[in-house]
Amino acid sequence: MGAPYEEPHFIFGNLKGVGIYDHDGQLTERFYRKHKNKGPFVGVYFFLSPVVIPTDLEFVKSILVKDFNYFHDRGIYFNEKDDPLSAHLFTLPGLRWKRLRTKITPAFTSGKMKLMFPIVVEVAQRLEDKISKVAEVGAVMDVKAVMARFTMDSIGTCAFGLASNTLQDESSEFFRVGMSVFDNPRHGTWFLFLLIAFRELAVDYSAGFETSSTTLQFCFYELACNPDIQERTRSHILEVLEAHGGELTYEAMVDMKYLDQVICETLRHYPPAGNHFREVTQDYKVPGTEFTLKKGTSVMVPVYAVHHDPEYYPDPLKFNPDNFADENVKARPFAAYMPFGEGPRICIGARFAMMQVKIGVIAGLRRYRYTVSTKTRQPLKLLSKIFLASVEGGIWLNVERIE
Ligand code: HEM
């Protein structure tokens, strides 16, 4: 590449730790910190393949938005013939991606969100019932399991029109197979049939439930760790609900500004995708430099690193929803916050995800108080082998009903 780079190991390159020792977001953070302010990017090697990690947000903007024509693909494996499930919106390149994206986009407008809103609220009622049962017997709550059922049911119901109901049915086949799609995408014949039949929506389903439930999991964890923020969020939710006649409507949810800040802060702290992947699709001269990135070079936009950069978030390890107060958001440059990506390949489900997570927090928080159980291993260790941020030993919370 003829550019700033990290001396690689002769076999593994620089990304030896990926999937073994480090969460991928923490791994790129090491290179980002070391090379920031030395140029727009650092080059590393994954085995023998060059990978570019941008360290400058102007360059991130060029990659994701301004020069999208050079970076429209993710370079992620798919094989339509032998593995039809692997060819979906996330993996498809170029024109085929564009056609499919145009086809699916109408399913995610704000008008469609309003239609789906009552469905998710109804599923959230079952989430509340589930939490109430945990509180009644004084058990500790396995947050991930409970939230995964909620997000699976709501996405399942919206996407497939199925009353999948994993929240009430402990042994639900839908839940078991849904979870196993992540562990092993080849499991569950009937489910696979369904996935093939609804391929486009199916990928949204699997991309959606795990990311959203991870977000809910971390959100409840941080609220449990920060009782003052928990109280403030609960009071805010109750006040806005009261102003809307006690009913959870779409408009009431939109008015919950502080709740939005709490969720943005969760996604800053724990972005489910630690990096955004792109591939250079034609030789690209990096603006303001003499460097040319060759076609086929991989790019990892270091989301986790940027979200934890003290230049943009003064105390990056502190959970502080005020980071998302309007004046602070305005003071930050473009792409300082990008949990859903940016540009034409931004997460298509971002609106649905935010709606679903908000409804989940409202349902879980308005009548229950949370503290961290001793069963949770602290400090949290992000699991390395999973692309999405997940926690060793899980997150366990004590739940108390507020009378
Ligand atoms: C908190 C929840 C979620 C997070 C943090 C998240 C994050 C992301 C990220 C980082 C990307 C890649 C963006 C990029 O490369 O620039 C992405 C893409 C995508 N997401 Fe999400 N996502 C979430 C929920 C959802 C939901 C609920 C759905 C569907 C219902 C969904 C469907 C998709 C699809 C289909 C893509 C590929 C888009 C494309 O390539 O055009 N996601 N998401």
Tab-separated table of C-alpha atoms and ligand atoms in Angstrom:
chain	number	residue	atom	x	y	z
A	1	MET	CA	0.000	0.000	0.000
A	2	GLY	CA	2.978	2.318	0.634
A	3	ALA	CA	1.104	3.825	3.590
A	4	PRO	CA	1.405	3.928	7.404
A	5	TYR	CA	1.129	0.353	8.568
A	6	GLU	CA	1.624	-1.996	11.530
A	7	GLU	CA	4.438	-4.538	11.281
A	8	PRO	CA	2.579	-7.838	10.709
A	9	HIS	CA	3.214	-11.386	11.984
A	10	PHE	CA	4.375	-13.426	8.953
A	11	ILE	CA	1.344	-15.744	9.013
A	12	PHE	CA	-1.424	-14.080	10.996
A	13	GLY	CA	-0.719	-10.469	10.071
A	14	ASN	CA	-1.941	-8.041	12.734
A	15	LEU	CA	-5.387	-9.405	13.365
A	16	LYS	CA	-4.262	-12.557	15.105
A	17	GLY	CA	-6.459	-11.862	18.107
A	18	VAL	CA	-9.731	-11.606	16.201
A	19	GLY	CA	-12.210	-14.194	17.404
A	20	ILE	CA	-9.747	-15.617	19.923
A	21	TYR	CA	-8.643	-12.985	22.415
A	22	ASP	CA	-10.344	-9.700	21.610
A	23	HIS	CA	-13.720	-8.440	20.629
A	24	ASP	CA	-13.142	-7.213	17.062
A	25	GLY	CA	-14.036	-3.627	18.042
A	26	GLN	CA	-11.434	-3.636	20.810
A	27	LEU	CA	-8.818	-5.028	18.465
A	28	THR	CA	-9.168	-2.227	15.889
A	29	GLU	CA	-9.289	0.240	18.789
A	30	ARG	CA	-5.634	-0.629	19.562
A	31	PHE	CA	-4.522	0.365	16.044
A	32	TYR	CA	-6.792	3.407	15.979
A	33	ARG	CA	-5.338	4.799	19.203
A	34	LYS	CA	-1.774	4.178	18.160
A	35	HIS	CA	-2.101	5.761	14.714
A	36	LYS	CA	-4.697	8.498	15.176
A	37	ASN	CA	-3.509	11.954	14.052
A	38	LYS	CA	-0.674	10.430	11.994
A	39	GLY	CA	-2.665	10.317	8.757
A	40	PRO	CA	-6.151	9.401	7.560
A	41	PHE	CA	-5.686	5.643	8.106
A	42	VAL	CA	-3.452	2.802	9.188
A	43	GLY	CA	-2.835	-0.327	7.139
A	44	VAL	CA	-2.810	-3.723	8.842
A	45	TYR	CA	-2.830	-7.300	7.602
A	46	PHE	CA	-5.366	-10.025	8.214
A	47	PHE	CA	-3.275	-13.065	7.358
A	48	LEU	CA	-1.868	-11.926	3.990
A	49	SER	CA	-4.666	-9.524	3.081
A	50	PRO	CA	-4.275	-5.780	3.557
A	51	VAL	CA	-6.931	-4.062	5.649
A	52	VAL	CA	-7.363	-0.316	5.975
A	53	ILE	CA	-8.514	1.169	9.288
A	54	PRO	CA	-9.494	4.852	8.919
A	55	THR	CA	-8.399	6.952	11.901
A	56	ASP	CA	-9.831	10.257	10.710
A	57	LEU	CA	-13.559	11.049	10.633
A	58	GLU	CA	-13.341	13.048	7.389
A	59	PHE	CA	-11.964	9.938	5.751
A	60	VAL	CA	-14.714	7.830	7.372
A	61	LYS	CA	-17.230	10.201	5.792
A	62	SER	CA	-15.578	9.752	2.380
A	63	ILE	CA	-15.768	5.975	2.710
A	64	LEU	CA	-19.324	5.698	3.960
A	65	VAL	CA	-20.947	8.607	2.143
A	66	LYS	CA	-19.030	10.930	-0.210
A	67	ASP	CA	-17.140	8.300	-2.208
A	68	PHE	CA	-19.634	5.491	-1.650
A	69	ASN	CA	-19.228	4.491	-5.321
A	70	TYR	CA	-15.783	3.122	-4.445
A	71	PHE	CA	-16.932	1.364	-1.261
A	72	HIS	CA	-20.439	0.042	-1.871
A	73	ASP	CA	-19.676	-3.590	-0.983
A	74	ARG	CA	-18.826	-5.282	2.300
A	75	GLY	CA	-16.756	-8.045	0.728
A	76	ILE	CA	-18.503	-10.616	2.897
A	77	TYR	CA	-18.904	-14.191	1.676
A	78	PHE	CA	-22.067	-15.260	-0.090
A	79	ASN	CA	-22.825	-18.119	-2.440
A	80	GLU	CA	-26.263	-17.936	-3.901
A	81	LYS	CA	-26.113	-21.346	-5.597
A	82	ASP	CA	-24.891	-23.635	-2.813
A	83	ASP	CA	-25.853	-21.533	0.187
A	84	PRO	CA	-28.854	-19.424	-0.817
A	85	LEU	CA	-29.324	-18.061	2.693
A	86	SER	CA	-25.938	-16.365	2.510
A	87	ALA	CA	-27.103	-14.018	-0.300
A	88	HIS	CA	-29.087	-11.269	1.366
A	89	LEU	CA	-29.117	-7.509	1.736
A	90	PHE	CA	-26.162	-7.458	4.138
A	91	THR	CA	-23.862	-9.472	1.853
A	92	LEU	CA	-25.043	-8.670	-1.689
A	93	PRO	CA	-22.746	-6.442	-3.781
A	94	GLY	CA	-23.293	-3.589	-6.225
A	95	LEU	CA	-26.352	-3.429	-8.397
A	96	ARG	CA	-27.968	-6.500	-6.882
A	97	TRP	CA	-27.740	-4.914	-3.430
A	98	LYS	CA	-29.164	-1.668	-4.796
A	99	ARG	CA	-32.151	-3.375	-6.419
A	100	LEU	CA	-32.984	-5.343	-3.296
A	101	ARG	CA	-32.501	-2.327	-1.021
A	102	THR	CA	-34.897	-0.283	-3.179
A	103	LYS	CA	-37.421	-3.122	-2.999
A	104	ILE	CA	-37.294	-3.484	0.789
A	105	THR	CA	-37.003	0.194	1.763
A	106	PRO	CA	-40.778	0.887	1.714
A	107	ALA	CA	-41.202	-1.639	4.556
A	108	PHE	CA	-39.229	0.648	6.894
A	109	THR	CA	-40.798	4.092	6.442
A	110	SER	CA	-42.032	6.006	9.489
A	111	GLY	CA	-45.607	5.347	8.296
A	112	LYS	CA	-44.899	1.587	8.522
A	113	MET	CA	-43.373	2.085	11.971
A	114	LYS	CA	-46.617	3.618	13.162
A	115	LEU	CA	-48.485	0.575	11.857
A	116	MET	CA	-46.110	-1.796	13.629
A	117	PHE	CA	-46.050	0.202	16.859
A	118	PRO	CA	-49.195	-1.340	18.449
A	119	ILE	CA	-47.992	-4.825	17.568
A	120	VAL	CA	-44.717	-4.274	19.412
A	121	VAL	CA	-46.575	-2.681	22.352
A	122	GLU	CA	-48.735	-5.784	22.600
A	123	VAL	CA	-45.689	-8.035	22.647
A	124	ALA	CA	-44.160	-5.724	25.288
A	125	GLN	CA	-47.168	-6.447	27.498
A	126	ARG	CA	-46.058	-10.064	27.528
A	127	LEU	CA	-42.533	-8.877	28.372
A	128	GLU	CA	-43.955	-7.072	31.394
A	129	ASP	CA	-45.856	-10.219	32.425
A	130	LYS	CA	-42.646	-12.201	32.201
A	131	ILE	CA	-40.735	-9.660	34.342
A	132	SER	CA	-43.592	-9.617	36.843
A	133	LYS	CA	-43.276	-13.394	37.292
A	134	VAL	CA	-39.540	-13.083	37.933
A	135	ALA	CA	-40.167	-10.309	40.483
A	136	GLU	CA	-42.971	-12.242	42.238
A	137	VAL	CA	-40.740	-15.195	43.088
A	138	GLY	CA	-37.703	-13.014	43.858
A	139	ALA	CA	-35.609	-14.727	41.184
A	140	VAL	CA	-32.746	-13.095	39.292
A	141	MET	CA	-33.440	-12.197	35.694
A	142	ASP	CA	-31.325	-13.488	32.841
A	143	VAL	CA	-31.677	-10.249	30.895
A	144	LYS	CA	-30.395	-11.578	27.610
A	145	ALA	CA	-32.841	-14.494	27.503
A	146	VAL	CA	-35.852	-12.355	28.438
A	147	MET	CA	-34.976	-9.561	26.004
A	148	ALA	CA	-34.114	-11.959	23.171
A	149	ARG	CA	-37.613	-13.435	23.495
A	150	PHE	CA	-39.154	-9.981	23.358
A	151	THR	CA	-37.220	-8.811	20.280
A	152	MET	CA	-37.694	-12.174	18.560
A	153	ASP	CA	-41.444	-12.091	19.156
A	154	SER	CA	-41.888	-8.518	18.043
A	155	ILE	CA	-39.787	-8.834	14.892
A	156	GLY	CA	-41.294	-12.261	14.197
A	157	THR	CA	-44.808	-10.916	14.548
A	158	CYS	CA	-44.132	-7.838	12.416
A	159	ALA	CA	-42.120	-9.597	9.707
A	160	PHE	CA	-43.853	-12.928	9.438
A	161	GLY	CA	-47.243	-12.104	10.867
A	162	LEU	CA	-46.672	-15.078	13.139
A	163	ALA	CA	-47.733	-15.059	16.729
A	164	SER	CA	-44.426	-16.630	17.640
A	165	ASN	CA	-45.006	-16.048	21.361
A	166	THR	CA	-41.729	-17.238	22.835
A	167	LEU	CA	-42.296	-15.067	25.930
A	168	GLN	CA	-45.155	-17.206	27.173
A	169	ASP	CA	-44.068	-20.528	25.783
A	170	GLU	CA	-40.848	-21.450	27.596
A	171	SER	CA	-40.082	-24.341	25.263
A	172	SER	CA	-41.013	-22.451	22.098
A	173	GLU	CA	-39.551	-24.010	18.973
A	174	PHE	CA	-39.420	-20.524	17.458
A	175	PHE	CA	-37.137	-19.326	20.275
A	176	ARG	CA	-34.937	-22.410	20.157
A	177	VAL	CA	-34.512	-22.312	16.404
A	178	GLY	CA	-34.272	-18.523	16.325
A	179	MET	CA	-31.339	-18.617	18.744
A	180	SER	CA	-29.722	-21.466	16.852
A	181	VAL	CA	-29.757	-19.452	13.616
A	182	PHE	CA	-26.979	-17.470	15.228
A	183	ASP	CA	-25.063	-20.444	16.532
A	184	ASN	CA	-25.561	-22.491	13.403
A	185	PRO	CA	-27.399	-21.039	10.439
A	186	ARG	CA	-28.134	-24.523	9.107
A	187	HIS	CA	-30.406	-25.625	11.973
A	188	GLY	CA	-34.151	-26.140	11.911
A	189	THR	CA	-35.655	-27.351	8.655
A	190	TRP	CA	-39.034	-25.674	8.878
A	191	PHE	CA	-37.476	-22.441	9.972
A	192	LEU	CA	-35.050	-22.551	7.091
A	193	PHE	CA	-37.938	-23.141	4.737
A	194	LEU	CA	-39.532	-20.036	6.151
A	195	LEU	CA	-36.284	-18.125	5.829
A	196	ILE	CA	-35.919	-19.056	2.190
A	197	ALA	CA	-39.524	-18.176	1.488
A	198	PHE	CA	-39.160	-14.775	3.119
A	199	ARG	CA	-35.486	-14.340	2.444
A	200	GLU	CA	-35.353	-10.596	2.492
A	201	LEU	CA	-37.393	-10.258	5.616
A	202	ALA	CA	-35.683	-13.214	7.182
A	203	VAL	CA	-32.279	-11.613	7.154
A	204	ASP	CA	-33.823	-8.567	8.724
A	205	TYR	CA	-35.270	-10.846	11.339
A	206	SER	CA	-31.978	-12.450	12.300
A	207	ALA	CA	-30.014	-9.159	11.951
A	208	GLY	CA	-32.639	-7.495	14.070
A	209	PHE	CA	-33.474	-9.584	17.057
A	210	GLU	CA	-29.960	-10.204	18.318
A	211	THR	CA	-28.732	-6.613	17.855
A	212	SER	CA	-31.822	-5.183	19.535
A	213	SER	CA	-31.799	-7.652	22.415
A	214	THR	CA	-28.093	-7.007	22.986
A	215	THR	CA	-28.867	-3.303	23.174
A	216	LEU	CA	-31.692	-3.874	25.663
A	217	GLN	CA	-29.443	-6.094	27.728
A	218	PHE	CA	-26.726	-3.462	28.061
A	219	CYS	CA	-29.258	-0.711	28.607
A	220	PHE	CA	-30.846	-2.479	31.596
A	221	TYR	CA	-27.389	-3.317	32.916
A	222	GLU	CA	-26.273	0.320	32.841
A	223	LEU	CA	-29.551	1.458	34.396
A	224	ALA	CA	-29.022	-1.070	37.174
A	225	CYS	CA	-25.447	0.193	37.702
A	226	ASN	CA	-26.574	3.846	37.733
A	227	PRO	CA	-29.622	4.123	40.025
A	228	ASP	CA	-29.864	7.907	39.585
A	229	ILE	CA	-30.083	7.575	35.796
A	230	GLN	CA	-32.564	4.723	36.262
A	231	GLU	CA	-34.803	6.918	38.451
A	232	ARG	CA	-34.528	9.843	36.052
A	233	THR	CA	-35.437	7.671	33.045
A	234	ARG	CA	-38.413	6.128	34.877
A	235	SER	CA	-39.763	9.518	36.048
A	236	HIS	CA	-39.334	10.884	32.533
A	237	ILE	CA	-41.256	7.954	31.006
A	238	LEU	CA	-44.069	8.273	33.571
A	239	GLU	CA	-44.311	12.057	33.090
A	240	VAL	CA	-44.547	11.810	29.308
A	241	LEU	CA	-47.087	8.980	29.591
A	242	GLU	CA	-49.186	11.102	31.920
A	243	ALA	CA	-49.027	14.026	29.494
A	244	HIS	CA	-50.419	11.637	26.858
A	245	GLY	CA	-53.357	10.504	28.972
A	246	GLY	CA	-51.538	7.518	30.452
A	247	GLU	CA	-51.446	5.707	27.138
A	248	LEU	CA	-48.349	4.508	25.344
A	249	THR	CA	-48.865	5.926	21.856
A	250	TYR	CA	-46.391	6.431	19.049
A	251	GLU	CA	-46.421	10.161	19.747
A	252	ALA	CA	-45.737	9.605	23.454
A	253	MET	CA	-42.722	7.492	22.555
A	254	VAL	CA	-41.406	10.204	20.210
A	255	ASP	CA	-41.714	12.727	23.054
A	256	MET	CA	-39.466	10.658	25.337
A	257	LYS	CA	-36.303	12.602	24.558
A	258	TYR	CA	-34.303	11.485	27.588
A	259	LEU	CA	-35.139	7.845	26.861
A	260	ASP	CA	-33.724	8.374	23.366
A	261	GLN	CA	-30.523	9.740	24.950
A	262	VAL	CA	-30.255	6.705	27.255
A	263	ILE	CA	-30.517	4.323	24.309
A	264	CYS	CA	-28.059	6.312	22.153
A	265	GLU	CA	-25.601	6.250	25.050
A	266	THR	CA	-26.058	2.470	25.314
A	267	LEU	CA	-25.339	2.086	21.598
A	268	ARG	CA	-22.303	4.344	21.918
A	269	HIS	CA	-20.921	2.342	24.795
A	270	TYR	CA	-21.800	-1.093	23.407
A	271	PRO	CA	-22.178	-0.855	19.622
A	272	PRO	CA	-23.370	-4.337	18.569
A	273	ALA	CA	-21.120	-4.021	15.481
A	274	GLY	CA	-17.611	-3.071	16.593
A	275	ASN	CA	-16.589	-2.254	13.006
A	276	HIS	CA	-18.270	-1.501	9.699
A	277	PHE	CA	-16.900	-3.508	6.791
A	278	ARG	CA	-16.318	-2.226	3.274
A	279	GLU	CA	-14.342	-3.359	0.241
A	280	VAL	CA	-12.602	-1.057	-2.234
A	281	THR	CA	-14.444	-1.749	-5.502
A	282	GLN	CA	-12.140	0.302	-7.809
A	283	ASP	CA	-8.681	1.808	-7.199
A	284	TYR	CA	-9.147	4.809	-4.931
A	285	LYS	CA	-6.837	7.747	-4.319
A	286	VAL	CA	-7.151	8.805	-0.670
A	287	PRO	CA	-8.064	12.523	-0.656
A	288	GLY	CA	-5.212	14.846	0.377
A	289	THR	CA	-2.584	12.077	0.188
A	290	GLU	CA	-0.465	10.251	-2.389
A	291	PHE	CA	-1.871	6.880	-1.358
A	292	THR	CA	-4.005	4.732	-3.630
A	293	LEU	CA	-6.054	1.903	-2.181
A	294	LYS	CA	-6.116	-1.031	-4.559
A	295	LYS	CA	-9.367	-2.624	-5.665
A	296	GLY	CA	-10.190	-5.539	-3.350
A	297	THR	CA	-8.626	-3.960	-0.232
A	298	SER	CA	-10.789	-4.446	2.863
A	299	VAL	CA	-11.778	-1.549	5.085
A	300	MET	CA	-12.783	-1.768	8.745
A	301	VAL	CA	-14.336	1.435	10.071
A	302	PRO	CA	-13.496	1.265	13.803
A	303	VAL	CA	-16.864	2.093	15.369
A	304	TYR	CA	-16.013	0.932	18.891
A	305	ALA	CA	-12.775	2.957	18.852
A	306	VAL	CA	-14.463	6.165	17.690
A	307	HIS	CA	-17.251	5.706	20.265
A	308	HIS	CA	-14.600	5.494	23.005
A	309	ASP	CA	-12.363	8.305	21.788
A	310	PRO	CA	-11.965	10.971	24.537
A	311	GLU	CA	-11.747	13.632	21.826
A	312	TYR	CA	-15.458	13.092	21.133
A	313	TYR	CA	-16.624	11.742	24.525
A	314	PRO	CA	-14.616	13.376	27.345
A	315	ASP	CA	-15.071	10.500	29.827
A	316	PRO	CA	-15.688	7.644	27.398
A	317	LEU	CA	-16.074	4.823	29.923
A	318	LYS	CA	-18.706	6.667	31.936
A	319	PHE	CA	-22.342	5.945	31.091
A	320	ASN	CA	-23.621	9.448	30.506
A	321	PRO	CA	-26.868	10.004	28.527
A	322	ASP	CA	-26.108	13.748	28.559
A	323	ASN	CA	-23.598	12.947	25.807
A	324	PHE	CA	-26.709	12.996	23.628
A	325	ALA	CA	-28.183	16.278	24.815
A	326	ASP	CA	-28.747	18.435	21.691
A	327	GLU	CA	-25.841	20.811	22.300
A	328	ASN	CA	-23.369	17.941	22.741
A	329	VAL	CA	-24.589	16.140	19.629
A	330	LYS	CA	-24.196	19.361	17.607
A	331	ALA	CA	-20.639	19.865	18.890
A	332	ARG	CA	-19.444	16.503	17.525
A	333	PRO	CA	-18.302	15.866	13.944
A	334	PHE	CA	-20.108	13.584	11.504
A	335	ALA	CA	-19.592	9.861	12.205
A	336	ALA	CA	-18.515	10.357	15.834
A	337	TYR	CA	-21.613	8.248	16.558
A	338	MET	CA	-22.428	5.515	14.056
A	339	PRO	CA	-23.894	2.372	15.680
A	340	PHE	CA	-26.129	1.839	12.625
A	341	GLY	CA	-23.483	2.773	10.054
A	342	GLU	CA	-23.831	5.754	7.739
A	343	GLY	CA	-24.543	6.498	4.108
A	344	PRO	CA	-26.533	4.434	1.602
A	345	ARG	CA	-25.694	1.137	3.383
A	346	ILE	CA	-26.806	2.341	6.790
A	347	CYS	CA	-28.863	-0.201	8.775
A	348	ILE	CA	-32.232	-0.422	7.076
A	349	GLY	CA	-33.871	-1.457	10.347
A	350	ALA	CA	-32.519	1.424	12.488
A	351	ARG	CA	-35.926	3.055	12.926
A	352	PHE	CA	-37.597	-0.203	13.820
A	353	ALA	CA	-34.732	-1.077	16.176
A	354	MET	CA	-34.979	2.228	18.060
A	355	MET	CA	-38.743	1.841	18.338
A	356	GLN	CA	-38.510	-1.705	19.591
A	357	VAL	CA	-35.768	-0.952	22.120
A	358	LYS	CA	-37.675	2.080	23.435
A	359	ILE	CA	-40.862	0.065	23.887
A	360	GLY	CA	-38.850	-2.652	25.652
A	361	VAL	CA	-37.308	-0.150	28.077
A	362	ILE	CA	-40.658	1.527	28.771
A	363	ALA	CA	-42.321	-1.833	29.479
A	364	GLY	CA	-39.485	-3.043	31.659
A	365	LEU	CA	-38.868	0.132	33.597
A	366	ARG	CA	-42.162	1.754	34.443
A	367	ARG	CA	-43.154	-0.672	37.213
A	368	TYR	CA	-39.864	-2.383	38.114
A	369	ARG	CA	-36.576	-1.393	39.714
A	370	TYR	CA	-33.300	-3.166	38.886
A	371	THR	CA	-30.020	-3.814	40.662
A	372	VAL	CA	-27.072	-5.908	39.491
A	373	SER	CA	-27.063	-9.462	40.881
A	374	THR	CA	-23.877	-10.961	42.284
A	375	LYS	CA	-24.333	-13.641	39.604
A	376	THR	CA	-23.133	-11.104	36.986
A	377	ARG	CA	-19.370	-11.293	36.495
A	378	GLN	CA	-18.032	-7.760	36.804
A	379	PRO	CA	-16.292	-6.019	35.163
A	380	LEU	CA	-18.117	-7.277	32.089
A	381	LYS	CA	-15.975	-9.120	29.598
A	382	LEU	CA	-17.150	-8.804	26.002
A	383	LEU	CA	-17.132	-12.220	24.351
A	384	SER	CA	-14.692	-12.466	21.526
A	385	LYS	CA	-16.058	-15.193	19.324
A	386	ILE	CA	-19.248	-13.414	18.448
A	387	PHE	CA	-19.487	-10.537	16.011
A	388	LEU	CA	-22.052	-8.826	18.223
A	389	ALA	CA	-21.021	-7.583	21.628
A	390	SER	CA	-22.065	-10.242	24.097
A	391	VAL	CA	-21.039	-10.871	27.695
A	392	GLU	CA	-19.200	-13.756	29.363
A	393	GLY	CA	-21.515	-15.383	31.917
A	394	GLY	CA	-24.456	-13.176	30.898
A	395	ILE	CA	-26.074	-10.269	32.705
A	396	TRP	CA	-28.224	-11.067	35.748
A	397	LEU	CA	-30.364	-8.484	37.491
A	398	ASN	CA	-32.469	-8.407	40.657
A	399	VAL	CA	-35.964	-7.141	39.938
A	400	GLU	CA	-38.242	-5.420	42.398
A	401	ARG	CA	-41.804	-4.303	41.708
A	402	ILE	CA	-42.438	-0.641	42.529
A	403	GLU	CA	-45.686	-0.372	44.505
B	1	HEM	C1	-29.979	-1.978	17.819
B	1	HEM	C2	-30.239	-2.687	16.755
B	1	HEM	C3	-29.424	-2.698	15.487
B	1	HEM	C4	-28.136	-2.282	15.259
B	1	HEM	C5	-27.156	-1.662	16.252
B	1	HEM	C6	-27.857	-2.520	13.857
B	1	HEM	C7	-26.646	-2.222	13.241
B	1	HEM	C8	-26.398	-2.404	11.912
B	1	HEM	C9	-25.155	-2.060	11.281
B	1	HEM	C10	-23.936	-1.482	11.983
B	1	HEM	C11	-25.269	-2.351	9.966
B	1	HEM	C12	-24.185	-2.127	8.903
B	1	HEM	C13	-24.175	-0.653	8.531
B	1	HEM	C14	-23.011	-0.257	7.661
B	1	HEM	O1	-22.248	-1.122	7.222
B	1	HEM	O2	-22.850	0.969	7.391
B	1	HEM	C15	-26.590	-2.896	9.755
B	1	HEM	C16	-27.087	-3.306	8.532
B	1	HEM	C17	-28.302	-3.909	8.382
B	1	HEM	N1	-29.278	-4.067	9.354
B	1	HEM	FE1	-29.172	-3.488	11.280
B	1	HEM	N2	-28.955	-3.065	13.268
B	1	HEM	C18	-29.944	-3.193	14.218
B	1	HEM	C19	-31.219	-3.678	14.026
B	1	HEM	C20	-31.720	-4.098	12.836
B	1	HEM	C21	-33.091	-4.485	12.628
B	1	HEM	C22	-34.193	-4.443	13.691
B	1	HEM	C23	-33.186	-4.867	11.320
B	1	HEM	C24	-34.388	-5.329	10.578
B	1	HEM	C25	-35.603	-5.398	11.025
B	1	HEM	C26	-31.865	-4.720	10.721
B	1	HEM	C27	-31.548	-5.032	9.418
B	1	HEM	C28	-30.351	-4.716	8.799
B	1	HEM	C29	-30.049	-5.000	7.386
B	1	HEM	C30	-30.957	-5.705	6.413
B	1	HEM	C31	-28.769	-4.488	7.125
B	1	HEM	C32	-28.015	-4.476	5.785
B	1	HEM	C33	-28.306	-3.147	5.091
B	1	HEM	C34	-27.626	-2.975	3.727
B	1	HEM	O3	-26.556	-3.524	3.512
B	1	HEM	O4	-28.206	-2.267	2.887
B	1	HEM	N3	-31.010	-4.242	11.665
B	1	HEM	N4	-27.262	-2.913	10.956
